[in-house]
PDB file of C-alpha atoms and ligand atoms in Angstrom:
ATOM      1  CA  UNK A  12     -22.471  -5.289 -18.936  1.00 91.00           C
ATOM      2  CA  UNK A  13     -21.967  -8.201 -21.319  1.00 93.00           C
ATOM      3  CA  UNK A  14     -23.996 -11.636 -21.171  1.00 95.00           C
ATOM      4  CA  UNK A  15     -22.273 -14.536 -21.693  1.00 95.00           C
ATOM      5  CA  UNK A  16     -23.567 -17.686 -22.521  1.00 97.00           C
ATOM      6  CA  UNK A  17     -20.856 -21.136 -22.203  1.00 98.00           C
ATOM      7  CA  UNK A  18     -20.921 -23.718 -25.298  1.00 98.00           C
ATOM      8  CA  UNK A  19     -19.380 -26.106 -22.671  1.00 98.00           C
ATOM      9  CA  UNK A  20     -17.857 -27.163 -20.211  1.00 98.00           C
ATOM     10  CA  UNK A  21     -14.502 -29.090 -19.819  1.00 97.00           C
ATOM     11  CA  UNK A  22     -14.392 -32.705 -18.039  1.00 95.00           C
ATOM     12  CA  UNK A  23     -10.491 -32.760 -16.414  1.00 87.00           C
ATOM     13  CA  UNK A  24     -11.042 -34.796 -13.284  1.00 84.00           C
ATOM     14  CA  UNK A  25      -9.155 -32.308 -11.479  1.00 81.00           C
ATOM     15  CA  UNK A  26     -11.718 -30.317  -9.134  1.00 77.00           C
ATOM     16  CA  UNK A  27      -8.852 -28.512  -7.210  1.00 72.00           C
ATOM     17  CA  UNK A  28      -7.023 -25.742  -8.317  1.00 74.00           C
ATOM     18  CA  UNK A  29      -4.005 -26.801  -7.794  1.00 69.00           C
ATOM     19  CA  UNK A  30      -4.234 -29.791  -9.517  1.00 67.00           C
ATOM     20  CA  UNK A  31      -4.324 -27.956 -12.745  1.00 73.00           C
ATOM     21  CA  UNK A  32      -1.271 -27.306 -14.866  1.00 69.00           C
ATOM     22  CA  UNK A  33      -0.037 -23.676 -14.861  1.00 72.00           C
ATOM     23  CA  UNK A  34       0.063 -23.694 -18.384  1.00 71.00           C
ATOM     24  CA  UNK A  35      -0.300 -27.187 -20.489  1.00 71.00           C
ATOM     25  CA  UNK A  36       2.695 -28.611 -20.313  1.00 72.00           C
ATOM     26  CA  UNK A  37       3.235 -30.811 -23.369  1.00 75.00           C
ATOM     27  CA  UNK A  38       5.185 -33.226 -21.597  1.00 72.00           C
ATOM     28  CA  UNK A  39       1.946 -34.433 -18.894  1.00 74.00           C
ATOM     29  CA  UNK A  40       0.418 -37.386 -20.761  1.00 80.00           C
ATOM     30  CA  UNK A  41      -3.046 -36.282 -19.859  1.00 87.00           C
ATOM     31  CA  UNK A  42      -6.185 -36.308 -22.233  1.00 92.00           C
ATOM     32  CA  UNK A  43      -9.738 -34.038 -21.407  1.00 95.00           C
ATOM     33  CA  UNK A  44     -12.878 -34.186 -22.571  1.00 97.00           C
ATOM     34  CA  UNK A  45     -14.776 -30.670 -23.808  1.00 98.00           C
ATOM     35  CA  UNK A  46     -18.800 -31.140 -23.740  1.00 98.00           C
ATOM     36  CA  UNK A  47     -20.368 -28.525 -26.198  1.00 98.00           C
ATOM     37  CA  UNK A  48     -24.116 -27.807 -24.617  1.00 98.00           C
ATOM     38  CA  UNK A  49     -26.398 -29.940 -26.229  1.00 96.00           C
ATOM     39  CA  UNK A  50     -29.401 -28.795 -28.819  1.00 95.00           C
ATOM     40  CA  UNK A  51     -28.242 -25.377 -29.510  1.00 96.00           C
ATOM     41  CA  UNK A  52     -26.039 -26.438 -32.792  1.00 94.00           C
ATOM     42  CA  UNK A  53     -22.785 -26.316 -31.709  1.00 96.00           C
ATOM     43  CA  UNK A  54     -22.119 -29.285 -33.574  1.00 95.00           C
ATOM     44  CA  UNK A  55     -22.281 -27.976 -37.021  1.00 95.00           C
ATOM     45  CA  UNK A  56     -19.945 -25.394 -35.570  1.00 96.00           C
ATOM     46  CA  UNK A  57     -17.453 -27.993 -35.206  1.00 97.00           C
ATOM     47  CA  UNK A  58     -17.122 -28.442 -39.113  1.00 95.00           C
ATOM     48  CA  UNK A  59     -14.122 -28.022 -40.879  1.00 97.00           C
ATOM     49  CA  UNK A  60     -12.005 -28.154 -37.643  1.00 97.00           C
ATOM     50  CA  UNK A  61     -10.667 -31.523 -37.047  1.00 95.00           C
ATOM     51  CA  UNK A  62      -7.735 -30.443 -39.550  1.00 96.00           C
ATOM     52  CA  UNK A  63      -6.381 -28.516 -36.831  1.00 98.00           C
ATOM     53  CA  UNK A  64      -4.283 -29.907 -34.437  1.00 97.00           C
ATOM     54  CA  UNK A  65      -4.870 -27.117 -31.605  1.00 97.00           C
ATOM     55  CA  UNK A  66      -7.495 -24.657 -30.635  1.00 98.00           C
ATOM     56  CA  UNK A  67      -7.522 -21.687 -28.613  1.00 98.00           C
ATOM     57  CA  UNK A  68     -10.030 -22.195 -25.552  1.00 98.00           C
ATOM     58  CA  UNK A  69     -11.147 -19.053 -24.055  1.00 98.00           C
ATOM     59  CA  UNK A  70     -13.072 -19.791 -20.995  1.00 98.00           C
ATOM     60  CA  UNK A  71     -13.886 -18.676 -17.579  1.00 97.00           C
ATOM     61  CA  UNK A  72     -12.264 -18.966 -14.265  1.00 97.00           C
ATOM     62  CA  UNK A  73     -15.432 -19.743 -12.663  1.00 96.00           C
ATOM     63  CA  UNK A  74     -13.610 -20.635  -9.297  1.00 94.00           C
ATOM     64  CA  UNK A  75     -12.615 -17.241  -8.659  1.00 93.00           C
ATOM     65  CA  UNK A  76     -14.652 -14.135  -7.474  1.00 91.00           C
ATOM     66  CA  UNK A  77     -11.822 -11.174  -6.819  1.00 95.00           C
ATOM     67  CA  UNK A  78      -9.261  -9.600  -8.449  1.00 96.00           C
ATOM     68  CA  UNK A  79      -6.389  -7.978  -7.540  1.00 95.00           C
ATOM     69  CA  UNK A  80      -3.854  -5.299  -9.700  1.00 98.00           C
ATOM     70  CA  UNK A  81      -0.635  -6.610  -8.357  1.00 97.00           C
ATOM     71  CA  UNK A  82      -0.331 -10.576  -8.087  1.00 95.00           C
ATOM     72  CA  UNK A  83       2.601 -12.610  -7.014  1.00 90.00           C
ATOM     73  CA  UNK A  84       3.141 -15.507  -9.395  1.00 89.00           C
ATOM     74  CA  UNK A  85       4.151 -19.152  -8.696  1.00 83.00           C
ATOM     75  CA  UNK A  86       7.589 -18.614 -10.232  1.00 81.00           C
ATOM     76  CA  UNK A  87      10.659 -16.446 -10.023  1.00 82.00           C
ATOM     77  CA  UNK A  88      11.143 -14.469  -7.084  1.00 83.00           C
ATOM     78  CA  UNK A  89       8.727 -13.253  -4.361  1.00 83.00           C
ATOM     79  CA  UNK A  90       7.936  -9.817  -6.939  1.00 90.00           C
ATOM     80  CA  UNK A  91       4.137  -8.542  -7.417  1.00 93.00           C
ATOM     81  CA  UNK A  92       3.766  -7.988 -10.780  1.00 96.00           C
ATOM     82  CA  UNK A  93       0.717  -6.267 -12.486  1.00 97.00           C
ATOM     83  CA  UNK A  94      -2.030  -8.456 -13.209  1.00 98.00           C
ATOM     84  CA  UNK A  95      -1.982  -7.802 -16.830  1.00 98.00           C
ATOM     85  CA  UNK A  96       1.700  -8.883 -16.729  1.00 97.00           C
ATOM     86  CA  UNK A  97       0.662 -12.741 -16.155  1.00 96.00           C
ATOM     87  CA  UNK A  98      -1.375 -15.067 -17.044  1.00 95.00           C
ATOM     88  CA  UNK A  99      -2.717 -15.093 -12.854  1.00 95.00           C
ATOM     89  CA  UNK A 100      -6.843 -16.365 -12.269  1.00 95.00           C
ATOM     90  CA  UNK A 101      -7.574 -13.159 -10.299  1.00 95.00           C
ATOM     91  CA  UNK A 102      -8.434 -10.644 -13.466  1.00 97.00           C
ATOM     92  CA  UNK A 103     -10.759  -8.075 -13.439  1.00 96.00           C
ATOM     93  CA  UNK A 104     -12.802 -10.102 -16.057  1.00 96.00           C
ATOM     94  CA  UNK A 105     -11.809 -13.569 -15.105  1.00 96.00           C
ATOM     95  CA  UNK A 106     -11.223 -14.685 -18.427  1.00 97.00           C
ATOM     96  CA  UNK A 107      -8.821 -17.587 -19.090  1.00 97.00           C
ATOM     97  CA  UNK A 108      -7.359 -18.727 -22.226  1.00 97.00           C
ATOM     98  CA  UNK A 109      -5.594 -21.960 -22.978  1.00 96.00           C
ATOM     99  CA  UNK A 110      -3.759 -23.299 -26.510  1.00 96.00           C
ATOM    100  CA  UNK A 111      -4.667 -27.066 -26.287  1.00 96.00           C
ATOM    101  CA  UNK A 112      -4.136 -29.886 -28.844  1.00 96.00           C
ATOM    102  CA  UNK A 113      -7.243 -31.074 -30.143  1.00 97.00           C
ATOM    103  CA  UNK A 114      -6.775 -34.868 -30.755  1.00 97.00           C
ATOM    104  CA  UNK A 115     -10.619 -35.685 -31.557  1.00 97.00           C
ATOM    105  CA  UNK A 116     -14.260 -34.933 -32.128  1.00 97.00           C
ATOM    106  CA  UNK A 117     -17.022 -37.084 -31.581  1.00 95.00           C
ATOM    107  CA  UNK A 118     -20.346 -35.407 -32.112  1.00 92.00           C
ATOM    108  CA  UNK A 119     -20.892 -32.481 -29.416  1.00 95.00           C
ATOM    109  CA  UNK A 120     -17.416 -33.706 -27.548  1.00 97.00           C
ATOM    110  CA  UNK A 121     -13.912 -33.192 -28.253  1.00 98.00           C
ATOM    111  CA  UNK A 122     -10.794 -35.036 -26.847  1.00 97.00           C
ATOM    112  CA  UNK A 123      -8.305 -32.927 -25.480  1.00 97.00           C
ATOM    113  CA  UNK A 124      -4.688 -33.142 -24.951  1.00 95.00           C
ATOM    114  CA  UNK A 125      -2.750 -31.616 -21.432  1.00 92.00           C
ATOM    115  CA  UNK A 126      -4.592 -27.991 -20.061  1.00 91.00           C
ATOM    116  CA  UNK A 127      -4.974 -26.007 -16.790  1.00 91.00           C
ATOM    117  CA  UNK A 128      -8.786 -26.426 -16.416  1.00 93.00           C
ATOM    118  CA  UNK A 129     -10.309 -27.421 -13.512  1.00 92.00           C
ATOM    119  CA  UNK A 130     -13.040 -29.977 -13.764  1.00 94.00           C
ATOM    120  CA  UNK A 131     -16.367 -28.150 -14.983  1.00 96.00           C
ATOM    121  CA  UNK A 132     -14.730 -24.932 -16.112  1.00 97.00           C
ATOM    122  CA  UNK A 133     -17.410 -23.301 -18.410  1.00 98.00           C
ATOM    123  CA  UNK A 134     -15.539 -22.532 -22.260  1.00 98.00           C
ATOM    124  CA  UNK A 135     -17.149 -19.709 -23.643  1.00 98.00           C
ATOM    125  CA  UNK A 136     -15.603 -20.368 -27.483  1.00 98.00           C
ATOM    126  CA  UNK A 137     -13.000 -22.278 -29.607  1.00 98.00           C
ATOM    127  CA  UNK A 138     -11.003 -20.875 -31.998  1.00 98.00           C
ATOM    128  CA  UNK A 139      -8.438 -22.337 -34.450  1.00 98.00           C
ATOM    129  CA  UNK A 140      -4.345 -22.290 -33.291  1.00 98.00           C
ATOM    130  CA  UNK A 141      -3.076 -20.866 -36.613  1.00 98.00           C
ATOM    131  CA  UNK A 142       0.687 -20.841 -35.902  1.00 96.00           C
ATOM    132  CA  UNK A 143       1.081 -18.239 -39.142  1.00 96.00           C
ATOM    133  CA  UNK A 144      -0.947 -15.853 -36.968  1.00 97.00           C
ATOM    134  CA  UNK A 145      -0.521 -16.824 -33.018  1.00 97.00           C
ATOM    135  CA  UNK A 146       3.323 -18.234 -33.064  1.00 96.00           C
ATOM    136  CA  UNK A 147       6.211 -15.578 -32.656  1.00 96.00           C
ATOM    137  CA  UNK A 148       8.893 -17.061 -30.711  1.00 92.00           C
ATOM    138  CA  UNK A 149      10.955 -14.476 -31.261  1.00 94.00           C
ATOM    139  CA  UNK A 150       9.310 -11.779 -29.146  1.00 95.00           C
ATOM    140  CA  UNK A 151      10.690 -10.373 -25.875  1.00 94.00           C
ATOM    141  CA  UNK A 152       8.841 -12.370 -23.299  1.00 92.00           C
ATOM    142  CA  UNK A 153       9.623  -9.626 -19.947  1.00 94.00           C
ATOM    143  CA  UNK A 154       9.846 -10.893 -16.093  1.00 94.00           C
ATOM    144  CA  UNK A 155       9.452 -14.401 -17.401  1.00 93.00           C
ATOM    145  CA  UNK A 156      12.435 -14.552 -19.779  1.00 90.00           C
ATOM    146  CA  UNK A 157      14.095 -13.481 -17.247  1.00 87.00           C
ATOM    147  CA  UNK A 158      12.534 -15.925 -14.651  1.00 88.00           C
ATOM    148  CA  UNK A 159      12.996 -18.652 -17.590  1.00 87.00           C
ATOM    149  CA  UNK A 160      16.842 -17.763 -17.633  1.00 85.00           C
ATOM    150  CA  UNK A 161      17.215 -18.363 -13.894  1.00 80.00           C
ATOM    151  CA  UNK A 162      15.538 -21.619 -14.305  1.00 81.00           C
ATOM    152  CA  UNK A 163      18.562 -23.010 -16.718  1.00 83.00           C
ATOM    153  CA  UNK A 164      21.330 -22.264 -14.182  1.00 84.00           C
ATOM    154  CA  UNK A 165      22.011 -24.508 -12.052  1.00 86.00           C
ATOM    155  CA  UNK A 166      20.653 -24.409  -8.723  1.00 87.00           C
ATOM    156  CA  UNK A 167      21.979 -21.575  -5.932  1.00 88.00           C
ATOM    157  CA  UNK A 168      21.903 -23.699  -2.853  1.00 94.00           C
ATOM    158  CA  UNK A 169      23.021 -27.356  -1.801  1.00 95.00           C
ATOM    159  CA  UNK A 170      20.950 -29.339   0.053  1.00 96.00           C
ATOM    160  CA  UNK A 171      21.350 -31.563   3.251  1.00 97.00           C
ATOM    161  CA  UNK A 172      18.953 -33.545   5.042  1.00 97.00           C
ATOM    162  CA  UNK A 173      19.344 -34.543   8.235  1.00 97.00           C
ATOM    163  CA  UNK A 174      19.298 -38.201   9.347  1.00 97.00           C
ATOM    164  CA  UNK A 175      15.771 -37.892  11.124  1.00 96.00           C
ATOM    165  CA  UNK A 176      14.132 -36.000   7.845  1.00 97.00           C
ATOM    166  CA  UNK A 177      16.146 -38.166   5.416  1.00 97.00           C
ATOM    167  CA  UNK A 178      15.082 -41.674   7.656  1.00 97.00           C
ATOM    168  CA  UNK A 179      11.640 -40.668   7.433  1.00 97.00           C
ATOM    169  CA  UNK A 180      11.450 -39.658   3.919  1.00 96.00           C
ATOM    170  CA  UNK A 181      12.728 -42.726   2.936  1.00 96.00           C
ATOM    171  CA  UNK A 182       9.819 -44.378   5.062  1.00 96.00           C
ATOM    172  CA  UNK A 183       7.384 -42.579   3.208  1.00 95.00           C
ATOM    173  CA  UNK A 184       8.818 -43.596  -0.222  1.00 94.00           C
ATOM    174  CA  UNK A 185       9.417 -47.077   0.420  1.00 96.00           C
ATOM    175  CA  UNK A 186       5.701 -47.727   3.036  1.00 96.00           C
ATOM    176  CA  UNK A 187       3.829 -45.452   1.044  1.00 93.00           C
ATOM    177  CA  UNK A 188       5.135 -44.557  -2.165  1.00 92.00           C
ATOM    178  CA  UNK A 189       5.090 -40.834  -1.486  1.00 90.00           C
ATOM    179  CA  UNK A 190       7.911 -39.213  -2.610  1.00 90.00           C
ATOM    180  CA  UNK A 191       8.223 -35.326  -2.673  1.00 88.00           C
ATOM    181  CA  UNK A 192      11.652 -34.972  -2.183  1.00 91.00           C
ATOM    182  CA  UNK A 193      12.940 -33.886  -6.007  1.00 87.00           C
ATOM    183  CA  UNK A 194      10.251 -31.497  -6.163  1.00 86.00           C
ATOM    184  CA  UNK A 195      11.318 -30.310  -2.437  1.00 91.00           C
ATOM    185  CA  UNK A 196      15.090 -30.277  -3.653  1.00 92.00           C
ATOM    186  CA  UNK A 197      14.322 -28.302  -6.949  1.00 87.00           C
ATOM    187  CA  UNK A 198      12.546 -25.681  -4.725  1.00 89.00           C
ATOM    188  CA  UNK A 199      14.603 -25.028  -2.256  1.00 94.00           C
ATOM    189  CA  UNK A 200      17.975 -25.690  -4.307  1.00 93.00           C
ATOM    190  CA  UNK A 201      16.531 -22.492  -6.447  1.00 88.00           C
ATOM    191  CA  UNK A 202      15.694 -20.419  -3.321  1.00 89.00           C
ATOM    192  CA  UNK A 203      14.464 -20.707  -0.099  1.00 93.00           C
ATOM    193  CA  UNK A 204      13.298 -17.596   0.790  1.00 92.00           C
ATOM    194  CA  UNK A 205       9.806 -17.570   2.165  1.00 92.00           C
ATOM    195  CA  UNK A 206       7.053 -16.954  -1.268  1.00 89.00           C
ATOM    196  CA  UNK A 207       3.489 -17.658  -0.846  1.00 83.00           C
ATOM    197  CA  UNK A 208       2.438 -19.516  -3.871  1.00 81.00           C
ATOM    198  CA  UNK A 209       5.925 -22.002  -2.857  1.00 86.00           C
ATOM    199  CA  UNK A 210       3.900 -22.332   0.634  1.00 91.00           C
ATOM    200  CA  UNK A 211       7.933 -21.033   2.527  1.00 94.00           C
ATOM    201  CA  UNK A 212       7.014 -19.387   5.275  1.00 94.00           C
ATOM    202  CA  UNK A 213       9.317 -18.197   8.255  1.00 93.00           C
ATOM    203  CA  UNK A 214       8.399 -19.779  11.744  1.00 89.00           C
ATOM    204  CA  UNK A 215       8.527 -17.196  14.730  1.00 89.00           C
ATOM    205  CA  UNK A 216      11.549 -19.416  16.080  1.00 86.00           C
ATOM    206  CA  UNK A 217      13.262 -18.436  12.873  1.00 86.00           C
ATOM    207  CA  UNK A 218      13.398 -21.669  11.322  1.00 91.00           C
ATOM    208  CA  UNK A 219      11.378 -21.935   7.829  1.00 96.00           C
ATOM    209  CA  UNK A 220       8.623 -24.234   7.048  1.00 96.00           C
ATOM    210  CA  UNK A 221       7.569 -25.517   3.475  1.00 96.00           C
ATOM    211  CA  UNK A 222       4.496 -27.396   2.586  1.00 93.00           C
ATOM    212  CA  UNK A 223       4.607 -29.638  -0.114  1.00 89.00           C
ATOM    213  CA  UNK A 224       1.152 -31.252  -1.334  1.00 83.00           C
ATOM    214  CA  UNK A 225      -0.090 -32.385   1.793  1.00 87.00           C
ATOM    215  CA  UNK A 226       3.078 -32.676   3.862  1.00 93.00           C
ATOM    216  CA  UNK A 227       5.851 -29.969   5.424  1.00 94.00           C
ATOM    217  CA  UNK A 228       9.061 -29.496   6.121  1.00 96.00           C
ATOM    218  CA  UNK A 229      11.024 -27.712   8.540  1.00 96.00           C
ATOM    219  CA  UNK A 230      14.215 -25.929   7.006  1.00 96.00           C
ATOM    220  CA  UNK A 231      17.286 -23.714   8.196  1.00 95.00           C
ATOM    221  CA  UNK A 232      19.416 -21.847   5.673  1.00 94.00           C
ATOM    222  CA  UNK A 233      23.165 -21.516   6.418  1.00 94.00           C
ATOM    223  CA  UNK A 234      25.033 -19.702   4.159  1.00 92.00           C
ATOM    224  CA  UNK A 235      24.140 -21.214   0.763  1.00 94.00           C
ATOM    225  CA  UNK A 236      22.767 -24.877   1.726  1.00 96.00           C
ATOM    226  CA  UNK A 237      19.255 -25.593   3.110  1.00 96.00           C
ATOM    227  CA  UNK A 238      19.080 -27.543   6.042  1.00 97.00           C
ATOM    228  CA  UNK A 239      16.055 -29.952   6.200  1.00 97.00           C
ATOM    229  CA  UNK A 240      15.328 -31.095   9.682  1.00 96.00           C
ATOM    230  CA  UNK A 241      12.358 -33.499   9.889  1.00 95.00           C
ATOM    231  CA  UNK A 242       9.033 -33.586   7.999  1.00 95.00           C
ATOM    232  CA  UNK A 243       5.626 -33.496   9.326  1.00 94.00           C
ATOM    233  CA  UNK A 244       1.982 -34.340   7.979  1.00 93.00           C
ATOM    234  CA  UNK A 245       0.434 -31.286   6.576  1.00 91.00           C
ATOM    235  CA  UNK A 246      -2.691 -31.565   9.063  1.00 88.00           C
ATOM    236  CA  UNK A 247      -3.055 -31.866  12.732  1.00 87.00           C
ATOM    237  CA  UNK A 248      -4.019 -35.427  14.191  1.00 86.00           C
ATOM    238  CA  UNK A 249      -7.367 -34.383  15.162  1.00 87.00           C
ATOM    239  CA  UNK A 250      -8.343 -33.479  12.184  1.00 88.00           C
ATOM    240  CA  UNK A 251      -7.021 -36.396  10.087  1.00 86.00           C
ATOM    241  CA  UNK A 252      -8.679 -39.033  12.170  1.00 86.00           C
ATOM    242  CA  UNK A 253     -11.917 -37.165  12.181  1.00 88.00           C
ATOM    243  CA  UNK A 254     -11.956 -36.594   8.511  1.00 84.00           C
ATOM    244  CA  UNK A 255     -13.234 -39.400   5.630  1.00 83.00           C
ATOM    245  CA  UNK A 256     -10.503 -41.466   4.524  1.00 77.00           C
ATOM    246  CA  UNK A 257      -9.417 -39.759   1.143  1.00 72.00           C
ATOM    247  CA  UNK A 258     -10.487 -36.353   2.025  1.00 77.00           C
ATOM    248  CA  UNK A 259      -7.418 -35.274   2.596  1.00 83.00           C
ATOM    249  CA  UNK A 260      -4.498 -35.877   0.797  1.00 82.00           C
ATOM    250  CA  UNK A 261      -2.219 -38.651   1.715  1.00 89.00           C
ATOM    251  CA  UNK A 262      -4.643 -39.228   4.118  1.00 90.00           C
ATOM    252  CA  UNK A 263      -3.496 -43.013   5.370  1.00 91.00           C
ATOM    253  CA  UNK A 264      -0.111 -42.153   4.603  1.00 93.00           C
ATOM    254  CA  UNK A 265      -0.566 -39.335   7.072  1.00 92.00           C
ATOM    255  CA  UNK A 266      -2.227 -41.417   9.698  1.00 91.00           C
ATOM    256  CA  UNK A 267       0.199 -44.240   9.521  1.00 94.00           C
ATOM    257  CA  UNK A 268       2.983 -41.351   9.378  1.00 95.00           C
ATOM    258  CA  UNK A 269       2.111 -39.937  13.241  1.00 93.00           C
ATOM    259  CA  UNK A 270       2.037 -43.595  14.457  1.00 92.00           C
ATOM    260  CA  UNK A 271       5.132 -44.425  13.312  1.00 94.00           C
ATOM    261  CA  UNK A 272       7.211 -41.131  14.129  1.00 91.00           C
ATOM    262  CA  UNK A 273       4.883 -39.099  16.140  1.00 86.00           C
ATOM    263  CA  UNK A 274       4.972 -35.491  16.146  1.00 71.00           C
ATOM    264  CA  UNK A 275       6.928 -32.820  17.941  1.00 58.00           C
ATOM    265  CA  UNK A 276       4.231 -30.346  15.912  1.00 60.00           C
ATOM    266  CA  UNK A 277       2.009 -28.194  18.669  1.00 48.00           C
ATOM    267  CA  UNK A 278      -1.459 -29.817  17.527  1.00 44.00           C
TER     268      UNK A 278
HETATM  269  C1  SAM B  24      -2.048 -19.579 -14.434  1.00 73.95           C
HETATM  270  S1  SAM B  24      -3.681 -19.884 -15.018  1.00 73.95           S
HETATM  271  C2  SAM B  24      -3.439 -19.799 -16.741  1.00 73.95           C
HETATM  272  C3  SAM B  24      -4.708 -20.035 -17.500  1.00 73.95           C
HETATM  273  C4  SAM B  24      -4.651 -19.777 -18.983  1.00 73.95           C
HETATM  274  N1  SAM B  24      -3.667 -20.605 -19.679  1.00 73.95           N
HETATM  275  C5  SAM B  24      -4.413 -18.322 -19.276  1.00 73.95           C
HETATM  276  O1  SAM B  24      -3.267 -17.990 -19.588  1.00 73.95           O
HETATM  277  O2  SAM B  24      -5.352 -17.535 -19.197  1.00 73.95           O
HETATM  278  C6  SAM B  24      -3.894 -21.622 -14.746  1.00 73.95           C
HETATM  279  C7  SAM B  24      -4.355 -21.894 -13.325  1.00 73.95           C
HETATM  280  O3  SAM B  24      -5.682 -21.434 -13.191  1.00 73.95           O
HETATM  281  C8  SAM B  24      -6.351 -22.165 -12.181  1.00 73.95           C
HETATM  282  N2  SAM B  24      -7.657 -22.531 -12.721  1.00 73.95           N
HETATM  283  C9  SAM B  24      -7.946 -23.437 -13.690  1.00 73.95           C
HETATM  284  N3  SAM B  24      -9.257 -23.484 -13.930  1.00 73.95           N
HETATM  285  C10 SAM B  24      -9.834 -22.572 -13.097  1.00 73.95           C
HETATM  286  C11 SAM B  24     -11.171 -22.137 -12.878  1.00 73.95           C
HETATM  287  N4  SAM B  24     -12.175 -22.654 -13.562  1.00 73.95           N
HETATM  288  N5  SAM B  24     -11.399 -21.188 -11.942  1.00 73.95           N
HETATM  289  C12 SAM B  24     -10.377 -20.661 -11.242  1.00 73.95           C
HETATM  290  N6  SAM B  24      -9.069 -21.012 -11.397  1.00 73.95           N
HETATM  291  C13 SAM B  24      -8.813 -21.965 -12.318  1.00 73.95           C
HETATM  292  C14 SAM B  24      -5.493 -23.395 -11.880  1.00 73.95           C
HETATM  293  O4  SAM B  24      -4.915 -23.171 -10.602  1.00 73.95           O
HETATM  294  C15 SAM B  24      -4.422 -23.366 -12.972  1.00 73.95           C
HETATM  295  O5  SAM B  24      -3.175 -23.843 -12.490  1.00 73.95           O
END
């Protein structure tokens, strides 16, 4: 047994999990606040770092309580891999660690560029990025390369909406300024086969279903082009009007979405 005590926690506004980045993209213009624990010292620990422009985080995945040896990962194909084979939350130890640019320090708190915390995550130490010690890009990189190499081709399947699904995702983009449909045609257009971190599921009347933040789709595959035939809100009527307005995402959009167009959905 080990005790482990946090220096801090992280401040990212994002308190679900899958708000948070799978890795910190550079790209998301995003900034987070670290809060060392006050009155212990940390401070003076903090000397001599601001010449770096990124620190290792190591931290814990406090939202997690199980592990599992084989996981199934958000990209590539539907393939378990062993845990120790990704970078999944469910490890034995739950330990998490993230390479983050460090654009400030103000006393006990330091500004953060783009990660994949989760609001409050405890941070059990900082270390230094040294890129003489921690960069080799020229390493084999396994099931992800390979993942990463089906990525850069184009996509395997064409996509066609039908006029119902394409009418009322145009509704949503212009009424409510939702708008998953790249993200829905990058998906599918890679492979539609069903994957549960892509939430593609087959329906028992063989049609396929994907969700996509808080909304679905129904799908049929022919050959090699995806089908989508109308979209739905991602929760059942009852439950939307019962809940408090923002609890759910797309909440109004939702509502306003069943007036408008109903729902052939069983409740
Ligand atoms: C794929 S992990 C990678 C984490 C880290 N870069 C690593 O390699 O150890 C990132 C995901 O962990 C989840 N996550 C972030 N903070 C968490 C926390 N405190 N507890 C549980 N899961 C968390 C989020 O879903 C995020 O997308």
């Amino acid at each position: 047994m080990l005790t482990l005590q946090p220096i801090g926690f992280v401040r990212t506004g994002k308190h679900a999990k899958f708000q948070a980045l799978h890795q910190p993209a550079e790209s998301a213009q995003e900034q987070h606040i670290l809060e060392l624990v006050p009155g212990q010292g940390y401070e003076n620990g903090l000397r001599d770092l601001t010449g770096f422009s990124r620190i290792w985080l190591i931290w814990w995945f406090h939202k997690n309580d199980t592990w599992r040896p084989m996981v199934l990962p958000p990209r590539g194909p539907a393939i378990r891999r062993g845990v120790f084979a990704t970078r999944s939350p469910h490890r034995p130890n739950f330990l998490g660690m993230t390479p983050v640019q460090l654009l400030a320090i103000e006393k006990n708190r330091l500004l953060l560029g783009p990660c994949d915390l989760v609001d409050g995550t405890p941070v059990f130490d900082i270390k230094p990025y040294i890129p003489a010690y921690d960069s080799f890009p020229d390493e084999r990189s396994g099931w992800t390369g390979e993942v990463d190499a089906g990525l850069a081709a184009p996509p395997a399947f064409a996509i066609e909406w039908s006029p119902l699904a394409h009418d009322q995702a145009e509704w949503l983009a212009r009424e409510w300024h939702v708008d998953f449909r790249p993200r829905l045609e990058e998906l599918l257009g890679r492979d539609p086969s069903p994957h549960r971190t892509r939430r593609i599921k087959k329906r028992p009347d063989g049609q396929f279903q994907i969700g996509c933040g808080g909304w679905l789709a129904d799908f049929a595959v022919l050959e090699k082009t995806v089908h989508i035939i109308r979209i739905d809100p991602g929760y059942p009527a009852r439950l939307l009007e019962e809940s408090e307005p923002g609890s759910i995402p797309d909440h109004a959009a939702q509502l306003a979405f069943l007036k408008h167009w109903g729902s052939t959905r069983d409740a």
